[in-house]
């Protein structure tokens, strides 16, 4: 696991940060912090520009897919899940706890996995 500094909110409710090889979206809702992947898993829309409804439902600005910020579950359709990461506070600073990116697979490994019905 890697800790990614989120920076202060300073009046912001959504913004992006980079770290651990990723771009992350940060949301502050009623003093609760959420961190997700910055791009929508459906088609790559910029989630920090999305809308928050009902406290923790994020709507992508491109195709209006809705995601629960607490679980990452897509409320629009099955098959999509948003990466969500825990937020830790240390010495007054907030950090996202992000797993290491998996090693990239070769094309032959990808094709073999596809042939076996794996993702």
PDB file of N, CA and C in Angstrom, residues 20-100:
ATOM      1  N   UNK A  20       1.187   7.340  -6.730  1.00  0.00           N
ATOM      2  CA  UNK A  20       1.191   5.878  -6.851  1.00  0.00           C
ATOM      3  C   UNK A  20       0.834   5.438  -8.270  1.00  0.00           C
ATOM      4  N   UNK A  21       1.188   6.254  -9.268  1.00  0.00           N
ATOM      5  CA  UNK A  21       0.914   5.901 -10.653  1.00  0.00           C
ATOM      6  C   UNK A  21      -0.521   6.085 -11.075  1.00  0.00           C
ATOM      7  N   UNK A  22      -1.299   6.807 -10.269  1.00  0.00           N
ATOM      8  CA  UNK A  22      -2.722   6.975 -10.548  1.00  0.00           C
ATOM      9  C   UNK A  22      -3.117   8.433 -10.462  1.00  0.00           C
ATOM     10  N   UNK A  23      -4.264   8.732 -11.057  1.00  0.00           N
ATOM     11  CA  UNK A  23      -4.926  10.005 -10.865  1.00  0.00           C
ATOM     12  C   UNK A  23      -6.169   9.697 -10.033  1.00  0.00           C
ATOM     13  N   UNK A  24      -6.335  10.425  -8.926  1.00  0.00           N
ATOM     14  CA  UNK A  24      -7.414  10.153  -7.985  1.00  0.00           C
ATOM     15  C   UNK A  24      -8.328  11.365  -7.854  1.00  0.00           C
ATOM     16  N   UNK A  25      -9.608  11.116  -7.661  1.00  0.00           N
ATOM     17  CA  UNK A  25     -10.574  12.183  -7.392  1.00  0.00           C
ATOM     18  C   UNK A  25     -10.862  12.189  -5.894  1.00  0.00           C
ATOM     19  N   UNK A  26     -10.898  13.379  -5.325  1.00  0.00           N
ATOM     20  CA  UNK A  26     -11.159  13.557  -3.893  1.00  0.00           C
ATOM     21  C   UNK A  26     -12.471  14.312  -3.745  1.00  0.00           C
ATOM     22  N   UNK A  27     -13.329  13.834  -2.846  1.00  0.00           N
ATOM     23  CA  UNK A  27     -14.621  14.471  -2.582  1.00  0.00           C
ATOM     24  C   UNK A  27     -14.777  14.660  -1.083  1.00  0.00           C
ATOM     25  N   UNK A  28     -15.250  15.841  -0.682  1.00  0.00           N
ATOM     26  CA  UNK A  28     -15.551  16.105   0.721  1.00  0.00           C
ATOM     27  C   UNK A  28     -17.046  16.383   0.815  1.00  0.00           C
ATOM     28  N   UNK A  29     -17.733  15.514   1.543  1.00  0.00           N
ATOM     29  CA  UNK A  29     -19.180  15.615   1.697  1.00  0.00           C
ATOM     30  C   UNK A  29     -19.477  15.654   3.195  1.00  0.00           C
ATOM     31  N   UNK A  30     -19.960  16.800   3.667  1.00  0.00           N
ATOM     32  CA  UNK A  30     -20.299  16.962   5.084  1.00  0.00           C
ATOM     33  C   UNK A  30     -19.171  16.478   5.983  1.00  0.00           C
ATOM     34  N   UNK A  31     -17.980  16.968   5.753  1.00  0.00           N
ATOM     35  CA  UNK A  31     -16.764  16.652   6.525  1.00  0.00           C
ATOM     36  C   UNK A  31     -16.301  15.204   6.390  1.00  0.00           C
ATOM     37  N   UNK A  32     -16.885  14.436   5.503  1.00  0.00           N
ATOM     38  CA  UNK A  32     -16.416  13.077   5.242  1.00  0.00           C
ATOM     39  C   UNK A  32     -15.670  13.087   3.909  1.00  0.00           C
ATOM     40  N   UNK A  33     -14.484  12.463   3.889  1.00  0.00           N
ATOM     41  CA  UNK A  33     -13.639  12.447   2.696  1.00  0.00           C
ATOM     42  C   UNK A  33     -13.767  11.113   1.978  1.00  0.00           C
ATOM     43  N   UNK A  34     -13.884  11.188   0.648  1.00  0.00           N
ATOM     44  CA  UNK A  34     -13.938  10.000  -0.211  1.00  0.00           C
ATOM     45  C   UNK A  34     -12.859  10.143  -1.286  1.00  0.00           C
ATOM     46  N   UNK A  35     -12.232   9.036  -1.646  1.00  0.00           N
ATOM     47  CA  UNK A  35     -11.229   9.039  -2.722  1.00  0.00           C
ATOM     48  C   UNK A  35     -11.553   7.894  -3.670  1.00  0.00           C
ATOM     49  N   UNK A  36     -11.607   8.231  -4.978  1.00  0.00           N
ATOM     50  CA  UNK A  36     -11.907   7.247  -6.014  1.00  0.00           C
ATOM     51  C   UNK A  36     -10.895   7.418  -7.152  1.00  0.00           C
ATOM     52  N   UNK A  37     -10.965   6.511  -8.101  1.00  0.00           N
ATOM     53  CA  UNK A  37     -10.223   6.725  -9.341  1.00  0.00           C
ATOM     54  C   UNK A  37     -10.775   7.998  -9.978  1.00  0.00           C
ATOM     55  N   UNK A  38      -9.936   8.754 -10.665  1.00  0.00           N
ATOM     56  CA  UNK A  38     -10.369  10.036 -11.225  1.00  0.00           C
ATOM     57  C   UNK A  38     -11.204   9.892 -12.491  1.00  0.00           C
ATOM     58  N   UNK A  39     -11.124   8.755 -13.152  1.00  0.00           N
ATOM     59  CA  UNK A  39     -11.848   8.538 -14.408  1.00  0.00           C
ATOM     60  C   UNK A  39     -12.940   7.502 -14.225  1.00  0.00           C
ATOM     61  N   UNK A  40     -14.055   7.751 -14.860  1.00  0.00           N
ATOM     62  CA  UNK A  40     -15.191   6.827 -14.812  1.00  0.00           C
ATOM     63  C   UNK A  40     -14.804   5.495 -15.466  1.00  0.00           C
ATOM     64  N   UNK A  41     -15.136   4.367 -14.831  1.00  0.00           N
ATOM     65  CA  UNK A  41     -14.797   3.075 -15.434  1.00  0.00           C
ATOM     66  C   UNK A  41     -15.600   2.772 -16.700  1.00  0.00           C
ATOM     67  N   UNK A  42     -16.690   3.486 -16.937  1.00  0.00           N
ATOM     68  CA  UNK A  42     -17.487   3.255 -18.139  1.00  0.00           C
ATOM     69  C   UNK A  42     -16.771   3.755 -19.384  1.00  0.00           C
ATOM     70  N   UNK A  43     -16.385   5.058 -19.389  1.00  0.00           N
ATOM     71  CA  UNK A  43     -15.770   5.596 -20.599  1.00  0.00           C
ATOM     72  C   UNK A  43     -14.760   6.700 -20.317  1.00  0.00           C
ATOM     73  N   UNK A  44     -14.259   6.769 -19.084  1.00  0.00           N
ATOM     74  CA  UNK A  44     -13.163   7.685 -18.771  1.00  0.00           C
ATOM     75  C   UNK A  44     -13.545   9.112 -18.463  1.00  0.00           C
ATOM     76  N   UNK A  45     -14.804   9.380 -18.165  1.00  0.00           N
ATOM     77  CA  UNK A  45     -15.223  10.749 -17.837  1.00  0.00           C
ATOM     78  C   UNK A  45     -14.534  11.267 -16.582  1.00  0.00           C
ATOM     79  N   UNK A  46     -14.308  12.583 -16.490  1.00  0.00           N
ATOM     80  CA  UNK A  46     -13.622  13.192 -15.337  1.00  0.00           C
ATOM     81  C   UNK A  46     -14.560  13.279 -14.130  1.00  0.00           C
ATOM     82  N   UNK A  47     -14.405  12.383 -13.177  1.00  0.00           N
ATOM     83  CA  UNK A  47     -15.349  12.290 -12.079  1.00  0.00           C
ATOM     84  C   UNK A  47     -15.318  13.485 -11.135  1.00  0.00           C
ATOM     85  N   UNK A  48     -14.205  14.189 -11.052  1.00  0.00           N
ATOM     86  CA  UNK A  48     -14.173  15.365 -10.172  1.00  0.00           C
ATOM     87  C   UNK A  48     -15.098  16.472 -10.674  1.00  0.00           C
ATOM     88  N   UNK A  49     -15.549  16.364 -11.920  1.00  0.00           N
ATOM     89  CA  UNK A  49     -16.484  17.331 -12.485  1.00  0.00           C
ATOM     90  C   UNK A  49     -17.927  16.826 -12.428  1.00  0.00           C
ATOM     91  N   UNK A  50     -18.115  15.664 -11.790  1.00  0.00           N
ATOM     92  CA  UNK A  50     -19.448  15.084 -11.682  1.00  0.00           C
ATOM     93  C   UNK A  50     -20.284  15.754 -10.617  1.00  0.00           C
ATOM     94  N   UNK A  51     -21.502  15.245 -10.435  1.00  0.00           N
ATOM     95  CA  UNK A  51     -22.449  15.803  -9.468  1.00  0.00           C
ATOM     96  C   UNK A  51     -22.633  14.837  -8.323  1.00  0.00           C
ATOM     97  N   UNK A  52     -22.772  15.378  -7.133  1.00  0.00           N
ATOM     98  CA  UNK A  52     -23.069  14.578  -5.953  1.00  0.00           C
ATOM     99  C   UNK A  52     -24.540  14.737  -5.609  1.00  0.00           C
ATOM    100  N   UNK A  53     -25.212  13.602  -5.398  1.00  0.00           N
ATOM    101  CA  UNK A  53     -26.620  13.594  -5.038  1.00  0.00           C
ATOM    102  C   UNK A  53     -26.805  12.696  -3.817  1.00  0.00           C
ATOM    103  N   UNK A  54     -27.786  13.014  -3.019  1.00  0.00           N
ATOM    104  CA  UNK A  54     -28.147  12.177  -1.865  1.00  0.00           C
ATOM    105  C   UNK A  54     -26.948  11.860  -0.974  1.00  0.00           C
ATOM    106  N   UNK A  55     -26.045  12.795  -0.822  1.00  0.00           N
ATOM    107  CA  UNK A  55     -24.926  12.623   0.091  1.00  0.00           C
ATOM    108  C   UNK A  55     -23.727  11.913  -0.486  1.00  0.00           C
ATOM    109  N   UNK A  56     -23.900  10.732  -1.061  1.00  0.00           N
ATOM    110  CA  UNK A  56     -22.728  10.001  -1.521  1.00  0.00           C
ATOM    111  C   UNK A  56     -22.918   9.293  -2.870  1.00  0.00           C
ATOM    112  N   UNK A  57     -23.803   9.785  -3.712  1.00  0.00           N
ATOM    113  CA  UNK A  57     -23.980   9.222  -5.051  1.00  0.00           C
ATOM    114  C   UNK A  57     -23.353  10.194  -6.051  1.00  0.00           C
ATOM    115  N   UNK A  58     -22.337   9.714  -6.746  1.00  0.00           N
ATOM    116  CA  UNK A  58     -21.607  10.512  -7.722  1.00  0.00           C
ATOM    117  C   UNK A  58     -22.101  10.178  -9.121  1.00  0.00           C
ATOM    118  N   UNK A  59     -22.426  11.225  -9.901  1.00  0.00           N
ATOM    119  CA  UNK A  59     -22.876  11.043 -11.281  1.00  0.00           C
ATOM    120  C   UNK A  59     -21.792  11.542 -12.224  1.00  0.00           C
ATOM    121  N   UNK A  60     -21.360  10.686 -13.139  1.00  0.00           N
ATOM    122  CA  UNK A  60     -20.346  11.050 -14.123  1.00  0.00           C
ATOM    123  C   UNK A  60     -20.920  12.109 -15.072  1.00  0.00           C
ATOM    124  N   UNK A  61     -20.138  13.153 -15.384  1.00  0.00           N
ATOM    125  CA  UNK A  61     -20.652  14.209 -16.251  1.00  0.00           C
ATOM    126  C   UNK A  61     -20.790  13.822 -17.725  1.00  0.00           C
ATOM    127  N   UNK A  62     -20.180  12.742 -18.156  1.00  0.00           N
ATOM    128  CA  UNK A  62     -20.243  12.385 -19.573  1.00  0.00           C
ATOM    129  C   UNK A  62     -21.487  11.597 -19.943  1.00  0.00           C
ATOM    130  N   UNK A  63     -21.745  10.487 -19.252  1.00  0.00           N
ATOM    131  CA  UNK A  63     -22.863   9.616 -19.632  1.00  0.00           C
ATOM    132  C   UNK A  63     -23.817   9.339 -18.473  1.00  0.00           C
ATOM    133  N   UNK A  64     -23.645  10.080 -17.379  1.00  0.00           N
ATOM    134  CA  UNK A  64     -24.563  10.051 -16.242  1.00  0.00           C
ATOM    135  C   UNK A  64     -24.615   8.713 -15.516  1.00  0.00           C
ATOM    136  N   UNK A  65     -23.530   7.945 -15.560  1.00  0.00           N
ATOM    137  CA  UNK A  65     -23.457   6.740 -14.741  1.00  0.00           C
ATOM    138  C   UNK A  65     -23.317   7.175 -13.291  1.00  0.00           C
ATOM    139  N   UNK A  66     -24.042   6.481 -12.389  1.00  0.00           N
ATOM    140  CA  UNK A  66     -24.048   6.837 -10.975  1.00  0.00           C
ATOM    141  C   UNK A  66     -23.304   5.785 -10.165  1.00  0.00           C
ATOM    142  N   UNK A  67     -22.483   6.276  -9.198  1.00  0.00           N
ATOM    143  CA  UNK A  67     -21.675   5.404  -8.354  1.00  0.00           C
ATOM    144  C   UNK A  67     -21.835   5.790  -6.889  1.00  0.00           C
ATOM    145  N   UNK A  68     -21.898   4.795  -6.028  1.00  0.00           N
ATOM    146  CA  UNK A  68     -21.910   5.021  -4.589  1.00  0.00           C
ATOM    147  C   UNK A  68     -20.469   5.276  -4.152  1.00  0.00           C
ATOM    148  N   UNK A  69     -20.208   6.438  -3.556  1.00  0.00           N
ATOM    149  CA  UNK A  69     -18.838   6.787  -3.157  1.00  0.00           C
ATOM    150  C   UNK A  69     -18.294   5.884  -2.056  1.00  0.00           C
ATOM    151  N   UNK A  70     -19.158   5.322  -1.234  1.00  0.00           N
ATOM    152  CA  UNK A  70     -18.698   4.470  -0.140  1.00  0.00           C
ATOM    153  C   UNK A  70     -18.280   3.082  -0.612  1.00  0.00           C
ATOM    154  N   UNK A  71     -18.977   2.559  -1.625  1.00  0.00           N
ATOM    155  CA  UNK A  71     -18.716   1.181  -2.054  1.00  0.00           C
ATOM    156  C   UNK A  71     -18.133   1.074  -3.456  1.00  0.00           C
ATOM    157  N   UNK A  72     -18.321   2.108  -4.288  1.00  0.00           N
ATOM    158  CA  UNK A  72     -17.891   2.060  -5.676  1.00  0.00           C
ATOM    159  C   UNK A  72     -18.881   1.378  -6.595  1.00  0.00           C
ATOM    160  N   UNK A  73     -19.981   0.881  -6.033  1.00  0.00           N
ATOM    161  CA  UNK A  73     -20.963   0.153  -6.824  1.00  0.00           C
ATOM    162  C   UNK A  73     -21.671   1.078  -7.815  1.00  0.00           C
ATOM    163  N   UNK A  74     -21.806   0.605  -9.045  1.00  0.00           N
ATOM    164  CA  UNK A  74     -22.513   1.360 -10.081  1.00  0.00           C
ATOM    165  C   UNK A  74     -24.008   1.139  -9.908  1.00  0.00           C
ATOM    166  N   UNK A  75     -24.756   2.235  -9.803  1.00  0.00           N
ATOM    167  CA  UNK A  75     -26.199   2.151  -9.629  1.00  0.00           C
ATOM    168  C   UNK A  75     -26.932   2.205 -10.963  1.00  0.00           C
ATOM    169  N   UNK A  76     -26.202   2.452 -12.038  1.00  0.00           N
ATOM    170  CA  UNK A  76     -26.815   2.581 -13.357  1.00  0.00           C
ATOM    171  C   UNK A  76     -26.943   1.234 -14.044  1.00  0.00           C
ATOM    172  N   UNK A  77     -25.886   0.449 -14.004  1.00  0.00           N
ATOM    173  CA  UNK A  77     -25.880  -0.845 -14.678  1.00  0.00           C
ATOM    174  C   UNK A  77     -24.823  -1.745 -14.038  1.00  0.00           C
ATOM    175  N   UNK A  78     -24.968  -3.027 -14.209  1.00  0.00           N
ATOM    176  CA  UNK A  78     -23.975  -3.958 -13.703  1.00  0.00           C
ATOM    177  C   UNK A  78     -22.725  -3.937 -14.566  1.00  0.00           C
ATOM    178  N   UNK A  79     -21.657  -4.482 -14.053  1.00  0.00           N
ATOM    179  CA  UNK A  79     -20.441  -4.607 -14.838  1.00  0.00           C
ATOM    180  C   UNK A  79     -19.416  -3.513 -14.613  1.00  0.00           C
ATOM    181  N   UNK A  80     -19.796  -2.446 -13.901  1.00  0.00           N
ATOM    182  CA  UNK A  80     -18.841  -1.375 -13.623  1.00  0.00           C
ATOM    183  C   UNK A  80     -18.728  -1.187 -12.121  1.00  0.00           C
ATOM    184  N   UNK A  81     -17.517  -0.934 -11.680  1.00  0.00           N
ATOM    185  CA  UNK A  81     -17.271  -0.663 -10.271  1.00  0.00           C
ATOM    186  C   UNK A  81     -16.175   0.386 -10.198  1.00  0.00           C
ATOM    187  N   UNK A  82     -16.379   1.356  -9.363  1.00  0.00           N
ATOM    188  CA  UNK A  82     -15.437   2.453  -9.189  1.00  0.00           C
ATOM    189  C   UNK A  82     -14.460   2.104  -8.074  1.00  0.00           C
ATOM    190  N   UNK A  83     -13.162   2.256  -8.337  1.00  0.00           N
ATOM    191  CA  UNK A  83     -12.155   2.020  -7.305  1.00  0.00           C
ATOM    192  C   UNK A  83     -12.268   3.082  -6.222  1.00  0.00           C
ATOM    193  N   UNK A  84     -12.479   2.657  -4.972  1.00  0.00           N
ATOM    194  CA  UNK A  84     -12.590   3.563  -3.825  1.00  0.00           C
ATOM    195  C   UNK A  84     -11.500   3.203  -2.817  1.00  0.00           C
ATOM    196  N   UNK A  85     -10.921   4.211  -2.181  1.00  0.00           N
ATOM    197  CA  UNK A  85      -9.791   3.996  -1.295  1.00  0.00           C
ATOM    198  C   UNK A  85     -10.011   4.671   0.048  1.00  0.00           C
ATOM    199  N   UNK A  86      -9.575   4.024   1.129  1.00  0.00           N
ATOM    200  CA  UNK A  86      -9.753   4.613   2.460  1.00  0.00           C
ATOM    201  C   UNK A  86      -8.893   5.860   2.639  1.00  0.00           C
ATOM    202  N   UNK A  87      -9.407   6.776   3.463  1.00  0.00           N
ATOM    203  CA  UNK A  87      -8.691   8.006   3.781  1.00  0.00           C
ATOM    204  C   UNK A  87      -8.217   7.918   5.224  1.00  0.00           C
ATOM    205  N   UNK A  88      -6.933   8.182   5.407  1.00  0.00           N
ATOM    206  CA  UNK A  88      -6.328   8.175   6.735  1.00  0.00           C
ATOM    207  C   UNK A  88      -5.901   9.582   7.104  1.00  0.00           C
ATOM    208  N   UNK A  89      -5.947   9.886   8.394  1.00  0.00           N
ATOM    209  CA  UNK A  89      -5.454  11.180   8.863  1.00  0.00           C
ATOM    210  C   UNK A  89      -4.250  10.938   9.755  1.00  0.00           C
ATOM    211  N   UNK A  90      -3.143  11.619   9.421  1.00  0.00           N
ATOM    212  CA  UNK A  90      -1.903  11.513  10.198  1.00  0.00           C
ATOM    213  C   UNK A  90      -1.313  12.896  10.386  1.00  0.00           C
ATOM    214  N   UNK A  91      -1.104  13.273  11.626  1.00  0.00           N
ATOM    215  CA  UNK A  91      -0.529  14.582  11.952  1.00  0.00           C
ATOM    216  C   UNK A  91      -1.289  15.724  11.281  1.00  0.00           C
ATOM    217  N   UNK A  92      -2.607  15.620  11.244  1.00  0.00           N
ATOM    218  CA  UNK A  92      -3.431  16.679  10.675  1.00  0.00           C
ATOM    219  C   UNK A  92      -3.529  16.691   9.156  1.00  0.00           C
ATOM    220  N   UNK A  93      -2.841  15.784   8.496  1.00  0.00           N
ATOM    221  CA  UNK A  93      -2.888  15.687   7.026  1.00  0.00           C
ATOM    222  C   UNK A  93      -3.691  14.446   6.632  1.00  0.00           C
ATOM    223  N   UNK A  94      -4.360  14.522   5.488  1.00  0.00           N
ATOM    224  CA  UNK A  94      -5.134  13.377   5.006  1.00  0.00           C
ATOM    225  C   UNK A  94      -4.427  12.708   3.835  1.00  0.00           C
ATOM    226  N   UNK A  95      -4.524  11.366   3.827  1.00  0.00           N
ATOM    227  CA  UNK A  95      -3.882  10.550   2.804  1.00  0.00           C
ATOM    228  C   UNK A  95      -4.853   9.471   2.343  1.00  0.00           C
ATOM    229  N   UNK A  96      -4.759   9.101   1.080  1.00  0.00           N
ATOM    230  CA  UNK A  96      -5.483   7.940   0.562  1.00  0.00           C
ATOM    231  C   UNK A  96      -4.554   6.743   0.617  1.00  0.00           C
ATOM    232  N   UNK A  97      -5.080   5.620   1.066  1.00  0.00           N
ATOM    233  CA  UNK A  97      -4.316   4.374   1.104  1.00  0.00           C
ATOM    234  C   UNK A  97      -4.630   3.604  -0.177  1.00  0.00           C
ATOM    235  N   UNK A  98      -3.659   3.582  -1.088  1.00  0.00           N
ATOM    236  CA  UNK A  98      -3.868   3.067  -2.433  1.00  0.00           C
ATOM    237  C   UNK A  98      -2.987   1.835  -2.655  1.00  0.00           C
ATOM    238  N   UNK A  99      -3.554   0.728  -3.160  1.00  0.00           N
ATOM    239  CA  UNK A  99      -2.733  -0.450  -3.443  1.00  0.00           C
ATOM    240  C   UNK A  99      -1.798  -0.207  -4.629  1.00  0.00           C
ATOM    241  N   UNK A 100      -0.739  -0.958  -4.679  1.00  0.00           N
ATOM    242  CA  UNK A 100       0.198  -0.871  -5.797  1.00  0.00           C
ATOM    243  C   UNK A 100      -0.508  -1.311  -7.076  1.00  0.00           C
TER     244      UNK A 100
END
